[in-house]
PDB file of C-alpha atoms and ligand atoms in Angstrom:
ATOM      1  CA  MET A   1     -24.898  -1.025 -12.080  1.00 80.00           C
ATOM      2  CA  GLN A   2     -21.582   0.589 -13.078  1.00 79.00           C
ATOM      3  CA  LEU A   3     -19.282   3.055 -11.323  1.00 92.00           C
ATOM      4  CA  ASN A   4     -19.481   6.818 -11.827  1.00 91.00           C
ATOM      5  CA  SER A   5     -15.725   7.091 -12.444  1.00 94.00           C
ATOM      6  CA  ARG A   6     -13.044   4.996 -14.127  1.00 95.00           C
ATOM      7  CA  HIS A   7     -10.615   6.017 -11.368  1.00 97.00           C
ATOM      8  CA  LEU A   8     -10.604   5.274  -7.634  1.00 98.00           C
ATOM      9  CA  LEU A   9      -8.871   8.322  -6.152  1.00 98.00           C
ATOM     10  CA  GLY A  10     -10.571   8.333  -2.757  1.00 98.00           C
ATOM     11  CA  LEU A  11     -13.832   7.445  -0.996  1.00 98.00           C
ATOM     12  CA  GLU A  12     -14.934  11.062  -0.598  1.00 98.00           C
ATOM     13  CA  GLY A  13     -17.927  11.382  -2.908  1.00 97.00           C
ATOM     14  CA  VAL A  14     -18.233   7.655  -3.644  1.00 98.00           C
ATOM     15  CA  THR A  15     -21.874   6.670  -3.162  1.00 98.00           C
ATOM     16  CA  CYS A  16     -23.374   4.038  -0.882  1.00 98.00           C
ATOM     17  CA  GLU A  17     -24.423   2.053  -3.984  1.00 97.00           C
ATOM     18  CA  GLU A  18     -20.878   2.124  -5.376  1.00 98.00           C
ATOM     19  CA  ILE A  19     -19.304   1.065  -2.065  1.00 98.00           C
ATOM     20  CA  THR A  20     -21.864  -1.738  -1.802  1.00 98.00           C
ATOM     21  CA  LEU A  21     -20.954  -2.817  -5.349  1.00 97.00           C
ATOM     22  CA  PHE A  22     -17.245  -2.921  -4.417  1.00 98.00           C
ATOM     23  CA  LEU A  23     -17.973  -4.930  -1.248  1.00 98.00           C
ATOM     24  CA  ASP A  24     -20.386  -7.383  -2.895  1.00 97.00           C
ATOM     25  CA  THR A  25     -18.006  -7.947  -5.802  1.00 97.00           C
ATOM     26  CA  ALA A  26     -15.132  -8.498  -3.354  1.00 98.00           C
ATOM     27  CA  ALA A  27     -17.237 -11.079  -1.483  1.00 98.00           C
ATOM     28  CA  SER A  28     -17.763 -12.904  -4.776  1.00 97.00           C
ATOM     29  CA  PHE A  29     -14.024 -12.812  -5.558  1.00 98.00           C
ATOM     30  CA  LYS A  30     -13.248 -14.087  -2.063  1.00 98.00           C
ATOM     31  CA  LYS A  31     -15.050 -17.308  -3.030  1.00 97.00           C
ATOM     32  CA  VAL A  32     -12.765 -17.566  -6.074  1.00 97.00           C
ATOM     33  CA  LEU A  33      -9.753 -17.257  -3.740  1.00 97.00           C
ATOM     34  CA  GLU A  34     -11.024 -20.209  -1.694  1.00 97.00           C
ATOM     35  CA  ARG A  35     -11.037 -22.556  -4.712  1.00 97.00           C
ATOM     36  CA  PRO A  36      -8.246 -25.120  -5.300  1.00 97.00           C
ATOM     37  CA  ILE A  37      -7.137 -23.029  -8.296  1.00 97.00           C
ATOM     38  CA  PRO A  38      -7.768 -19.438  -7.184  1.00 96.00           C
ATOM     39  CA  LYS A  39      -7.485 -17.826 -10.583  1.00 96.00           C
ATOM     40  CA  VAL A  40      -9.894 -16.525 -13.252  1.00 97.00           C
ATOM     41  CA  PRO A  41      -9.271 -15.180 -16.771  1.00 96.00           C
ATOM     42  CA  THR A  42     -11.311 -12.016 -16.143  1.00 96.00           C
ATOM     43  CA  LEU A  43      -8.567  -9.454 -16.936  1.00 97.00           C
ATOM     44  CA  ARG A  44      -6.638 -11.494 -19.509  1.00 96.00           C
ATOM     45  CA  GLY A  45      -5.070  -9.066 -21.998  1.00 95.00           C
ATOM     46  CA  LYS A  46      -5.152  -6.108 -19.571  1.00 96.00           C
ATOM     47  CA  THR A  47      -1.927  -4.561 -18.284  1.00 95.00           C
ATOM     48  CA  VAL A  48      -1.495  -3.015 -14.850  1.00 96.00           C
ATOM     49  CA  VAL A  49       1.493  -1.063 -13.511  1.00 94.00           C
ATOM     50  CA  ASN A  50       2.080  -0.860  -9.768  1.00 95.00           C
ATOM     51  CA  LEU A  51       3.804   2.475  -9.278  1.00 93.00           C
ATOM     52  CA  PHE A  52       5.148   2.679  -5.722  1.00 94.00           C
ATOM     53  CA  PHE A  53       7.058   5.791  -4.667  1.00 92.00           C
ATOM     54  CA  GLU A  54       6.774   4.860  -0.962  1.00 92.00           C
ATOM     55  CA  PRO A  55       7.413   1.609   0.929  1.00 89.00           C
ATOM     56  CA  SER A  56       4.565  -0.892   1.211  1.00 92.00           C
ATOM     57  CA  THR A  57       4.172  -4.534   2.190  1.00 91.00           C
ATOM     58  CA  ARG A  58       0.450  -5.338   2.374  1.00 94.00           C
ATOM     59  CA  THR A  59      -0.920  -3.019  -0.310  1.00 97.00           C
ATOM     60  CA  ARG A  60       1.736  -3.745  -2.937  1.00 96.00           C
ATOM     61  CA  ILE A  61       1.696  -7.516  -2.454  1.00 97.00           C
ATOM     62  CA  SER A  62      -2.082  -7.747  -2.397  1.00 97.00           C
ATOM     63  CA  PHE A  63      -2.432  -5.647  -5.572  1.00 98.00           C
ATOM     64  CA  GLU A  64       0.153  -7.879  -7.257  1.00 98.00           C
ATOM     65  CA  LEU A  65      -1.666 -11.012  -6.114  1.00 98.00           C
ATOM     66  CA  ALA A  66      -5.052  -9.599  -7.151  1.00 98.00           C
ATOM     67  CA  GLU A  67      -3.689  -8.875 -10.648  1.00 98.00           C
ATOM     68  CA  LYS A  68      -2.271 -12.401 -10.954  1.00 98.00           C
ATOM     69  CA  ARG A  69      -5.539 -13.978  -9.705  1.00 98.00           C
ATOM     70  CA  LEU A  70      -7.389 -12.031 -12.433  1.00 98.00           C
ATOM     71  CA  SER A  71      -4.843 -13.075 -15.122  1.00 97.00           C
ATOM     72  CA  ALA A  72      -3.782  -9.473 -15.862  1.00 97.00           C
ATOM     73  CA  ASP A  73      -0.222  -8.762 -16.986  1.00 96.00           C
ATOM     74  CA  SER A  74       1.424  -6.685 -14.289  1.00 95.00           C
ATOM     75  CA  VAL A  75       4.630  -4.741 -13.954  1.00 92.00           C
ATOM     76  CA  ASN A  76       6.136  -3.365 -10.759  1.00 92.00           C
ATOM     77  CA  PHE A  77       7.846  -0.027 -10.446  1.00 86.00           C
ATOM     78  CA  THR A  78       9.575   1.228  -7.320  1.00 82.00           C
ATOM     79  CA  SER A  79      11.240   4.622  -7.292  1.00 78.00           C
ATOM     80  CA  ALA A  80      14.476   3.174  -5.841  1.00 77.00           C
ATOM     81  CA  GLY A  81      16.492   1.923  -8.809  1.00 68.00           C
ATOM     82  CA  SER A  82      14.428   3.892 -11.371  1.00 72.00           C
ATOM     83  CA  SER A  83      15.198   6.997 -13.445  1.00 76.00           C
ATOM     84  CA  VAL A  84      13.449   9.072 -10.746  1.00 76.00           C
ATOM     85  CA  LYS A  85      16.882   8.907  -9.083  1.00 76.00           C
ATOM     86  CA  LYS A  86      18.300  10.671 -12.185  1.00 80.00           C
ATOM     87  CA  GLY A  87      15.834  13.529 -11.829  1.00 82.00           C
ATOM     88  CA  GLU A  88      12.957  12.331 -14.027  1.00 87.00           C
ATOM     89  CA  THR A  89       9.677  14.003 -13.045  1.00 89.00           C
ATOM     90  CA  PHE A  90       6.618  12.129 -11.790  1.00 86.00           C
ATOM     91  CA  LYS A  91       4.676  13.169 -14.902  1.00 86.00           C
ATOM     92  CA  ASP A  92       7.424  12.029 -17.310  1.00 88.00           C
ATOM     93  CA  THR A  93       7.760   8.702 -15.497  1.00 86.00           C
ATOM     94  CA  ALA A  94       4.013   8.133 -15.760  1.00 80.00           C
ATOM     95  CA  ARG A  95       3.759   9.210 -19.411  1.00 82.00           C
ATOM     96  CA  ASN A  96       6.682   6.984 -20.396  1.00 86.00           C
ATOM     97  CA  ILE A  97       5.098   4.036 -18.662  1.00 81.00           C
ATOM     98  CA  GLU A  98       1.758   4.736 -20.301  1.00 81.00           C
ATOM     99  CA  ALA A  99       3.431   4.855 -23.729  1.00 88.00           C
ATOM    100  CA  MET A 100       3.989   1.113 -23.202  1.00 87.00           C
ATOM    101  CA  LYS A 101       0.168   0.655 -23.458  1.00 89.00           C
ATOM    102  CA  ILE A 102      -1.043   0.357 -19.897  1.00 93.00           C
ATOM    103  CA  ASP A 103      -4.704  -0.012 -18.890  1.00 95.00           C
ATOM    104  CA  THR A 104      -4.464   0.661 -15.138  1.00 96.00           C
ATOM    105  CA  VAL A 105      -1.970   2.397 -12.867  1.00 95.00           C
ATOM    106  CA  VAL A 106      -1.925   1.624  -9.136  1.00 97.00           C
ATOM    107  CA  VAL A 107      -0.046   4.452  -7.438  1.00 96.00           C
ATOM    108  CA  ARG A 108       1.300   5.058  -3.941  1.00 96.00           C
ATOM    109  CA  HIS A 109       2.976   8.401  -3.388  1.00 95.00           C
ATOM    110  CA  GLY A 110       4.091  10.490  -0.420  1.00 94.00           C
ATOM    111  CA  SER A 111       2.331  13.598  -1.751  1.00 94.00           C
ATOM    112  CA  ALA A 112      -1.391  14.078  -1.261  1.00 97.00           C
ATOM    113  CA  GLY A 113      -3.079  14.526  -4.651  1.00 97.00           C
ATOM    114  CA  ALA A 114      -0.460  12.636  -6.708  1.00 95.00           C
ATOM    115  CA  PRO A 115      -3.045  10.115  -8.066  1.00 96.00           C
ATOM    116  CA  HIS A 116      -5.429  12.988  -8.964  1.00 97.00           C
ATOM    117  CA  TYR A 117      -2.627  14.737 -10.862  1.00 94.00           C
ATOM    118  CA  LEU A 118      -1.805  11.492 -12.665  1.00 93.00           C
ATOM    119  CA  SER A 119      -5.445  11.028 -13.676  1.00 94.00           C
ATOM    120  CA  ARG A 120      -5.188  14.338 -15.560  1.00 92.00           C
ATOM    121  CA  CYS A 121      -1.896  13.403 -17.318  1.00 89.00           C
ATOM    122  CA  VAL A 122      -2.561   9.888 -18.605  1.00 90.00           C
ATOM    123  CA  ASP A 123      -5.465   7.966 -20.144  1.00 91.00           C
ATOM    124  CA  ALA A 124      -5.173   4.853 -17.968  1.00 94.00           C
ATOM    125  CA  SER A 125      -7.463   4.182 -14.989  1.00 96.00           C
ATOM    126  CA  ILE A 126      -5.800   5.336 -11.762  1.00 96.00           C
ATOM    127  CA  ILE A 127      -6.138   3.570  -8.414  1.00 98.00           C
ATOM    128  CA  ASN A 128      -4.912   5.402  -5.325  1.00 98.00           C
ATOM    129  CA  ALA A 129      -2.888   2.998  -3.161  1.00 98.00           C
ATOM    130  CA  GLY A 130      -2.233   5.730  -0.574  1.00 97.00           C
ATOM    131  CA  ASP A 131      -1.338   9.408  -1.164  1.00 97.00           C
ATOM    132  CA  GLY A 132       0.411  11.245   1.653  1.00 95.00           C
ATOM    133  CA  ALA A 133      -1.960  11.844   4.560  1.00 94.00           C
ATOM    134  CA  HIS A 134      -4.928  12.168   2.195  1.00 97.00           C
ATOM    135  CA  GLU A 135      -6.698   8.876   1.315  1.00 98.00           C
ATOM    136  CA  HIS A 136      -6.162   5.115   1.081  1.00 98.00           C
ATOM    137  CA  PRO A 137      -9.470   3.985  -0.412  1.00 98.00           C
ATOM    138  CA  THR A 138      -8.751   0.266  -0.903  1.00 98.00           C
ATOM    139  CA  GLN A 139      -7.665   0.000   2.755  1.00 98.00           C
ATOM    140  CA  ALA A 140     -10.986   1.499   3.885  1.00 98.00           C
ATOM    141  CA  LEU A 141     -12.907  -0.830   1.541  1.00 98.00           C
ATOM    142  CA  LEU A 142     -11.153  -3.893   2.974  1.00 98.00           C
ATOM    143  CA  ASP A 143     -11.767  -2.577   6.494  1.00 98.00           C
ATOM    144  CA  MET A 144     -15.478  -2.182   5.713  1.00 98.00           C
ATOM    145  CA  MET A 145     -15.625  -5.642   4.102  1.00 98.00           C
ATOM    146  CA  THR A 146     -14.051  -7.159   7.226  1.00 98.00           C
ATOM    147  CA  ILE A 147     -16.427  -5.341   9.591  1.00 98.00           C
ATOM    148  CA  ARG A 148     -19.411  -6.319   7.446  1.00 98.00           C
ATOM    149  CA  GLU A 149     -18.348  -9.982   7.472  1.00 98.00           C
ATOM    150  CA  ARG A 150     -18.026 -10.043  11.261  1.00 98.00           C
ATOM    151  CA  LEU A 151     -21.008  -7.848  12.208  1.00 98.00           C
ATOM    152  CA  LYS A 152     -23.272  -8.372   9.138  1.00 97.00           C
ATOM    153  CA  SER A 153     -23.933  -4.688   8.439  1.00 98.00           C
ATOM    154  CA  LEU A 154     -22.197  -1.327   8.717  1.00 98.00           C
ATOM    155  CA  GLU A 155     -25.358   0.672   9.286  1.00 98.00           C
ATOM    156  CA  GLY A 156     -25.870   1.803  12.866  1.00 98.00           C
ATOM    157  CA  LEU A 157     -22.458   0.640  14.132  1.00 98.00           C
ATOM    158  CA  LYS A 158     -20.166   2.869  16.193  1.00 98.00           C
ATOM    159  CA  VAL A 159     -16.640   2.662  14.791  1.00 98.00           C
ATOM    160  CA  VAL A 160     -13.884   4.504  16.668  1.00 98.00           C
ATOM    161  CA  ILE A 161     -10.556   5.170  14.953  1.00 98.00           C
ATOM    162  CA  VAL A 162      -7.748   5.394  17.515  1.00 98.00           C
ATOM    163  CA  GLY A 163      -4.340   7.050  17.192  1.00 97.00           C
ATOM    164  CA  ASP A 164      -2.663   9.451  14.802  1.00 94.00           C
ATOM    165  CA  ILE A 165      -5.668  10.745  12.874  1.00 96.00           C
ATOM    166  CA  GLU A 166      -3.842  13.871  11.662  1.00 94.00           C
ATOM    167  CA  HIS A 167      -1.314  11.979   9.525  1.00 93.00           C
ATOM    168  CA  SER A 168      -3.548   9.050   8.567  1.00 95.00           C
ATOM    169  CA  ARG A 169      -4.884   8.452   5.064  1.00 96.00           C
ATOM    170  CA  VAL A 170      -6.518   5.286   6.429  1.00 97.00           C
ATOM    171  CA  ALA A 171      -8.538   7.393   8.891  1.00 98.00           C
ATOM    172  CA  ARG A 172      -9.745   9.833   6.216  1.00 98.00           C
ATOM    173  CA  SER A 173     -10.889   7.120   3.823  1.00 98.00           C
ATOM    174  CA  ASN A 174     -12.582   5.203   6.636  1.00 98.00           C
ATOM    175  CA  ILE A 175     -14.416   8.312   7.846  1.00 98.00           C
ATOM    176  CA  HIS A 176     -15.768   9.023   4.344  1.00 98.00           C
ATOM    177  CA  GLY A 177     -16.697   5.409   3.626  1.00 98.00           C
ATOM    178  CA  LEU A 178     -18.195   4.483   6.987  1.00 98.00           C
ATOM    179  CA  LYS A 179     -20.336   7.610   7.198  1.00 98.00           C
ATOM    180  CA  THR A 180     -21.638   7.012   3.677  1.00 98.00           C
ATOM    181  CA  MET A 181     -22.569   3.471   4.748  1.00 98.00           C
ATOM    182  CA  GLY A 182     -24.537   4.702   7.781  1.00 98.00           C
ATOM    183  CA  ALA A 183     -22.048   3.999  10.571  1.00 98.00           C
ATOM    184  CA  ALA A 184     -21.355   6.501  13.353  1.00 98.00           C
ATOM    185  CA  VAL A 185     -17.655   7.357  13.487  1.00 98.00           C
ATOM    186  CA  GLY A 186     -15.561   8.495  16.446  1.00 98.00           C
ATOM    187  CA  VAL A 187     -11.892   9.397  16.752  1.00 98.00           C
ATOM    188  CA  CYS A 188      -9.656   9.125  19.798  1.00 98.00           C
ATOM    189  CA  GLY A 189      -6.039  10.145  20.278  1.00 96.00           C
ATOM    190  CA  PRO A 190      -3.706  12.793  21.670  1.00 94.00           C
ATOM    191  CA  SER A 191      -4.946  16.293  20.780  1.00 94.00           C
ATOM    192  CA  THR A 192      -1.643  16.908  18.921  1.00 92.00           C
ATOM    193  CA  LEU A 193      -2.530  14.026  16.575  1.00 93.00           C
ATOM    194  CA  LEU A 194      -6.142  15.079  15.872  1.00 96.00           C
ATOM    195  CA  PRO A 195      -6.792  17.449  12.941  1.00 95.00           C
ATOM    196  CA  ARG A 196      -8.178  20.820  13.923  1.00 93.00           C
ATOM    197  CA  GLU A 197     -11.955  20.967  13.447  1.00 93.00           C
ATOM    198  CA  ILE A 198     -12.172  17.221  12.798  1.00 95.00           C
ATOM    199  CA  GLU A 199     -15.762  17.431  14.138  1.00 95.00           C
ATOM    200  CA  LYS A 200     -16.679  19.156  10.851  1.00 95.00           C
ATOM    201  CA  MET A 201     -16.198  15.750   9.190  1.00 96.00           C
ATOM    202  CA  GLY A 202     -19.178  14.589  11.276  1.00 97.00           C
ATOM    203  CA  VAL A 203     -17.229  12.503  13.787  1.00 98.00           C
ATOM    204  CA  THR A 204     -17.339  12.396  17.598  1.00 98.00           C
ATOM    205  CA  VAL A 205     -14.075  13.188  19.380  1.00 98.00           C
ATOM    206  CA  TYR A 206     -13.216  11.054  22.417  1.00 98.00           C
ATOM    207  CA  PRO A 207     -10.356  12.538  24.487  1.00 96.00           C
ATOM    208  CA  HIS A 208     -10.280   9.372  26.660  1.00 97.00           C
ATOM    209  CA  ILE A 209      -9.942   5.843  25.311  1.00 98.00           C
ATOM    210  CA  GLU A 210     -12.109   4.408  28.103  1.00 98.00           C
ATOM    211  CA  ASP A 211     -15.066   6.581  26.987  1.00 98.00           C
ATOM    212  CA  ALA A 212     -14.535   5.517  23.376  1.00 98.00           C
ATOM    213  CA  MET A 213     -14.401   1.838  24.303  1.00 98.00           C
ATOM    214  CA  ALA A 214     -17.563   2.101  26.393  1.00 98.00           C
ATOM    215  CA  GLU A 215     -19.480   2.940  23.185  1.00 98.00           C
ATOM    216  CA  ALA A 216     -17.550   1.333  20.316  1.00 98.00           C
ATOM    217  CA  ASP A 217     -18.655  -1.769  18.410  1.00 98.00           C
ATOM    218  CA  VAL A 218     -15.442  -1.576  16.399  1.00 98.00           C
ATOM    219  CA  LEU A 219     -12.005  -0.102  17.114  1.00 98.00           C
ATOM    220  CA  ASN A 220      -9.742   0.644  14.157  1.00 98.00           C
ATOM    221  CA  VAL A 221      -6.347   1.040  15.806  1.00 98.00           C
ATOM    222  CA  LEU A 222      -3.809   3.004  13.775  1.00 97.00           C
ATOM    223  CA  ARG A 223      -0.067   2.561  13.759  1.00 94.00           C
ATOM    224  CA  ILE A 224       1.678   5.149  15.879  1.00 91.00           C
ATOM    225  CA  GLN A 225       4.290   6.653  13.628  1.00 83.00           C
ATOM    226  CA  LEU A 226       7.159   6.591  16.117  1.00 76.00           C
ATOM    227  CA  GLU A 227       9.047   9.185  14.072  1.00 70.00           C
ATOM    228  CA  ARG A 228       6.402  11.725  15.247  1.00 70.00           C
ATOM    229  CA  GLN A 229       7.820  11.394  18.732  1.00 67.00           C
ATOM    230  CA  GLU A 230      11.019  13.128  17.568  1.00 71.00           C
ATOM    231  CA  ARG A 231       8.877  16.140  16.612  1.00 77.00           C
ATOM    232  CA  GLY A 232       7.289  16.217  20.057  1.00 77.00           C
ATOM    233  CA  LEU A 233       3.758  15.280  18.921  1.00 81.00           C
ATOM    234  CA  PHE A 234       3.510  12.793  21.792  1.00 81.00           C
ATOM    235  CA  PRO A 235       5.830  12.390  24.783  1.00 79.00           C
ATOM    236  CA  SER A 236       6.908   8.734  24.548  1.00 89.00           C
ATOM    237  CA  ALA A 237       5.715   5.343  23.281  1.00 90.00           C
ATOM    238  CA  ARG A 238       5.353   4.274  26.931  1.00 93.00           C
ATOM    239  CA  GLU A 239       3.110   7.211  27.792  1.00 94.00           C
ATOM    240  CA  TYR A 240       1.097   6.713  24.584  1.00 94.00           C
ATOM    241  CA  ARG A 241       0.422   3.112  25.583  1.00 96.00           C
ATOM    242  CA  MET A 242      -0.562   4.211  29.090  1.00 97.00           C
ATOM    243  CA  LEU A 243      -3.107   6.743  27.795  1.00 96.00           C
ATOM    244  CA  PHE A 244      -4.373   5.224  24.527  1.00 97.00           C
ATOM    245  CA  GLY A 245      -2.999   1.668  24.188  1.00 98.00           C
ATOM    246  CA  ILE A 246      -5.501  -1.117  23.542  1.00 98.00           C
ATOM    247  CA  THR A 247      -4.747  -3.500  26.388  1.00 98.00           C
ATOM    248  CA  ARG A 248      -6.588  -6.605  27.582  1.00 97.00           C
ATOM    249  CA  ALA A 249      -7.511  -4.765  30.804  1.00 98.00           C
ATOM    250  CA  ARG A 250      -9.190  -1.995  28.788  1.00 98.00           C
ATOM    251  CA  VAL A 251     -11.035  -4.484  26.559  1.00 98.00           C
ATOM    252  CA  GLU A 252     -12.351  -6.319  29.632  1.00 97.00           C
ATOM    253  CA  ALA A 253     -13.259  -3.089  31.424  1.00 97.00           C
ATOM    254  CA  ALA A 254     -15.337  -1.939  28.424  1.00 96.00           C
ATOM    255  CA  GLY A 255     -17.730  -4.785  29.230  1.00 94.00           C
ATOM    256  CA  ARG A 256     -19.065  -5.122  25.663  1.00 96.00           C
ATOM    257  CA  PRO A 257     -18.026  -7.104  22.615  1.00 97.00           C
ATOM    258  CA  VAL A 258     -15.644  -5.246  20.362  1.00 98.00           C
ATOM    259  CA  THR A 259     -14.133  -6.037  16.965  1.00 98.00           C
ATOM    260  CA  ILE A 260     -10.560  -4.828  16.569  1.00 98.00           C
ATOM    261  CA  LEU A 261      -8.920  -3.802  13.291  1.00 98.00           C
ATOM    262  CA  HIS A 262      -5.425  -2.558  12.539  1.00 98.00           C
ATOM    263  CA  PRO A 263      -4.215  -1.667   9.024  1.00 97.00           C
ATOM    264  CA  GLY A 264      -0.637  -2.713   9.848  1.00 93.00           C
ATOM    265  CA  PRO A 265       2.226  -2.634  10.342  1.00 92.00           C
ATOM    266  CA  ILE A 266       1.655  -3.089  14.105  1.00 95.00           C
ATOM    267  CA  ASN A 267       3.824  -1.674  16.882  1.00 95.00           C
ATOM    268  CA  ARG A 268       3.091  -4.419  19.433  1.00 96.00           C
ATOM    269  CA  GLY A 269       3.098  -3.088  22.984  1.00 96.00           C
ATOM    270  CA  VAL A 270       2.569   0.498  21.829  1.00 95.00           C
ATOM    271  CA  GLU A 271      -0.840   1.120  20.218  1.00 97.00           C
ATOM    272  CA  ILE A 272      -2.021  -2.462  20.848  1.00 98.00           C
ATOM    273  CA  ASP A 273      -0.838  -5.296  23.076  1.00 98.00           C
ATOM    274  CA  SER A 274      -0.004  -8.679  21.556  1.00 98.00           C
ATOM    275  CA  ASP A 275      -2.651 -10.567  23.536  1.00 97.00           C
ATOM    276  CA  VAL A 276      -5.345  -8.275  22.064  1.00 98.00           C
ATOM    277  CA  ALA A 277      -3.903  -8.244  18.528  1.00 98.00           C
ATOM    278  CA  ASP A 278      -3.895 -12.061  18.534  1.00 98.00           C
ATOM    279  CA  SER A 279      -7.249 -12.517  20.344  1.00 97.00           C
ATOM    280  CA  GLU A 280     -10.653 -13.629  19.058  1.00 97.00           C
ATOM    281  CA  ALA A 281     -11.760  -9.994  18.957  1.00 98.00           C
ATOM    282  CA  SER A 282      -9.068  -9.183  16.398  1.00 98.00           C
ATOM    283  CA  VAL A 283      -9.753  -9.412  12.646  1.00 98.00           C
ATOM    284  CA  ILE A 284      -6.337  -8.135  11.610  1.00 98.00           C
ATOM    285  CA  LEU A 285      -5.402 -11.144   9.464  1.00 97.00           C
ATOM    286  CA  GLU A 286      -8.907 -11.302   7.932  1.00 98.00           C
ATOM    287  CA  GLN A 287      -8.264  -7.712   6.809  1.00 98.00           C
ATOM    288  CA  VAL A 288      -5.157  -8.872   4.942  1.00 97.00           C
ATOM    289  CA  THR A 289      -7.036 -11.776   3.323  1.00 97.00           C
ATOM    290  CA  ASN A 290      -9.870  -9.463   2.302  1.00 98.00           C
ATOM    291  CA  GLY A 291      -7.358  -7.005   0.847  1.00 98.00           C
ATOM    292  CA  VAL A 292      -6.742  -9.295  -2.119  1.00 98.00           C
ATOM    293  CA  ALA A 293     -10.470  -9.763  -2.807  1.00 98.00           C
ATOM    294  CA  VAL A 294     -11.164  -6.027  -2.515  1.00 98.00           C
ATOM    295  CA  ARG A 295      -8.336  -5.171  -4.903  1.00 98.00           C
ATOM    296  CA  MET A 296      -9.600  -7.777  -7.382  1.00 98.00           C
ATOM    297  CA  ALA A 297     -13.029  -6.122  -7.198  1.00 98.00           C
ATOM    298  CA  VAL A 298     -11.599  -2.630  -7.735  1.00 98.00           C
ATOM    299  CA  LEU A 299      -9.425  -3.717 -10.688  1.00 98.00           C
ATOM    300  CA  TYR A 300     -12.345  -5.609 -12.236  1.00 97.00           C
ATOM    301  CA  LEU A 301     -14.976  -2.898 -11.800  1.00 97.00           C
ATOM    302  CA  LEU A 302     -12.720  -0.067 -12.997  1.00 97.00           C
ATOM    303  CA  ALA A 303     -11.958  -2.134 -16.088  1.00 95.00           C
ATOM    304  CA  GLY A 304     -15.669  -1.958 -16.876  1.00 88.00           C
ATOM    305  CA  GLY A 305     -16.893  -5.096 -15.107  1.00 79.00           C
ATOM    306  CA  ARG A 306     -20.486  -5.245 -13.962  1.00 62.00           C
ATOM    307  CA  THR A 307     -22.141  -6.762 -10.921  1.00 52.00           C
ATOM    308  CA  ILE A 308     -21.199 -10.412 -10.478  1.00 55.00           C
ATOM    309  CA  ALA A 309     -24.007 -12.829  -9.791  1.00 45.00           C
ATOM    310  CA  GLU A 310     -23.598 -15.211  -6.843  1.00 46.00           C
ATOM    311  CA  GLY A 311     -21.716 -18.317  -7.950  1.00 49.00           C
ATOM    312  CA  GLU A 312     -20.655 -16.877 -11.315  1.00 56.00           C
ATOM    313  CA  ASP A 313     -17.208 -18.174 -12.200  1.00 56.00           C
ATOM    314  CA  HIS A 314     -15.899 -15.251 -14.303  1.00 56.00           C
ATOM    315  CA  ALA A 315     -14.723 -17.693 -16.934  1.00 50.00           C
TER     316      ALA A 315
HETATM  317  N1  LIG B   1      -2.003  -0.933   5.391  1.00 96.91           N
HETATM  318  C1  LIG B   1      -1.011  -0.551   4.551  1.00 96.91           C
HETATM  319  O1  LIG B   1      -1.166   0.332   3.722  1.00 96.91           O
HETATM  320  O2  LIG B   1       0.145  -1.274   4.688  1.00 96.91           O
HETATM  321  P1  LIG B   1       1.417  -1.129   3.735  1.00 96.91           P
HETATM  322  O3  LIG B   1       2.014   0.231   3.984  1.00 96.91           O
HETATM  323  O4  LIG B   1       2.335  -2.260   4.143  1.00 96.91           O
HETATM  324  O5  LIG B   1       0.950  -1.255   2.310  1.00 96.91           O
END
């Protein structure tokens, strides 16, 4: 099977079969990463540009590592120190980079829709590495891979996303992906941080974290963007923790096993306490490990790769 698009702009509209292909291919690449020499020649001769207009630690490093593990040539662009500072437009930057014969552009941008715009301006494959508050598809794929590894299947699970849903591209991509894969999705957070009419996305709204935790198999805990506090969207970090923080007491009171994800970076002691983030229930570091495998799968499949058979060495 092959993908319906040569871009990955979001998970909205991506089919169950395509998501399964991404996850199965990532599982195969994860085995490559466990070898003594974790590198294959699969994308030798291909060139990838990582175009980051916003800060990133996990996504940028794991795309760079994924490209190196696949033997692609990769170039990194950050807007600081580039001609963007001299007034060059986004489109001109992209077209100039493409003129250097690029196969794939990985783009993170503060504006929702920037990767979609780019896909209409250049011939290269575009991968969305996070656009404003819109989507972050590779994050949701690595979240789904991590849940699937721990709980075997996504179908029938209840996954509750906790925190600032309104400003979260991670939440949107997870909602699209998880629902497509047959999971039930809930959201929980202060009403000022929930999008209006979020129920129309087919999710359950939990005003109280205790009610969410009484039903959830998985909690995906989002970073509280502390800068929102200045705009009065929640009263204080202390009050947020009191009402929505994932504490050991709340995990124990839920009385059921729960798997805990966090896309990072974590505000310890705000949205999640350290003893929960570092507990057996947490898969936060597995998410980071799986991020490299997922990004290898996305780069490989968008470059025209097909399903990888179990044990195949890509050589
Ligand atoms: N999860 C995530 O997108 O992290 P970064 O902003 O560090 O890439």
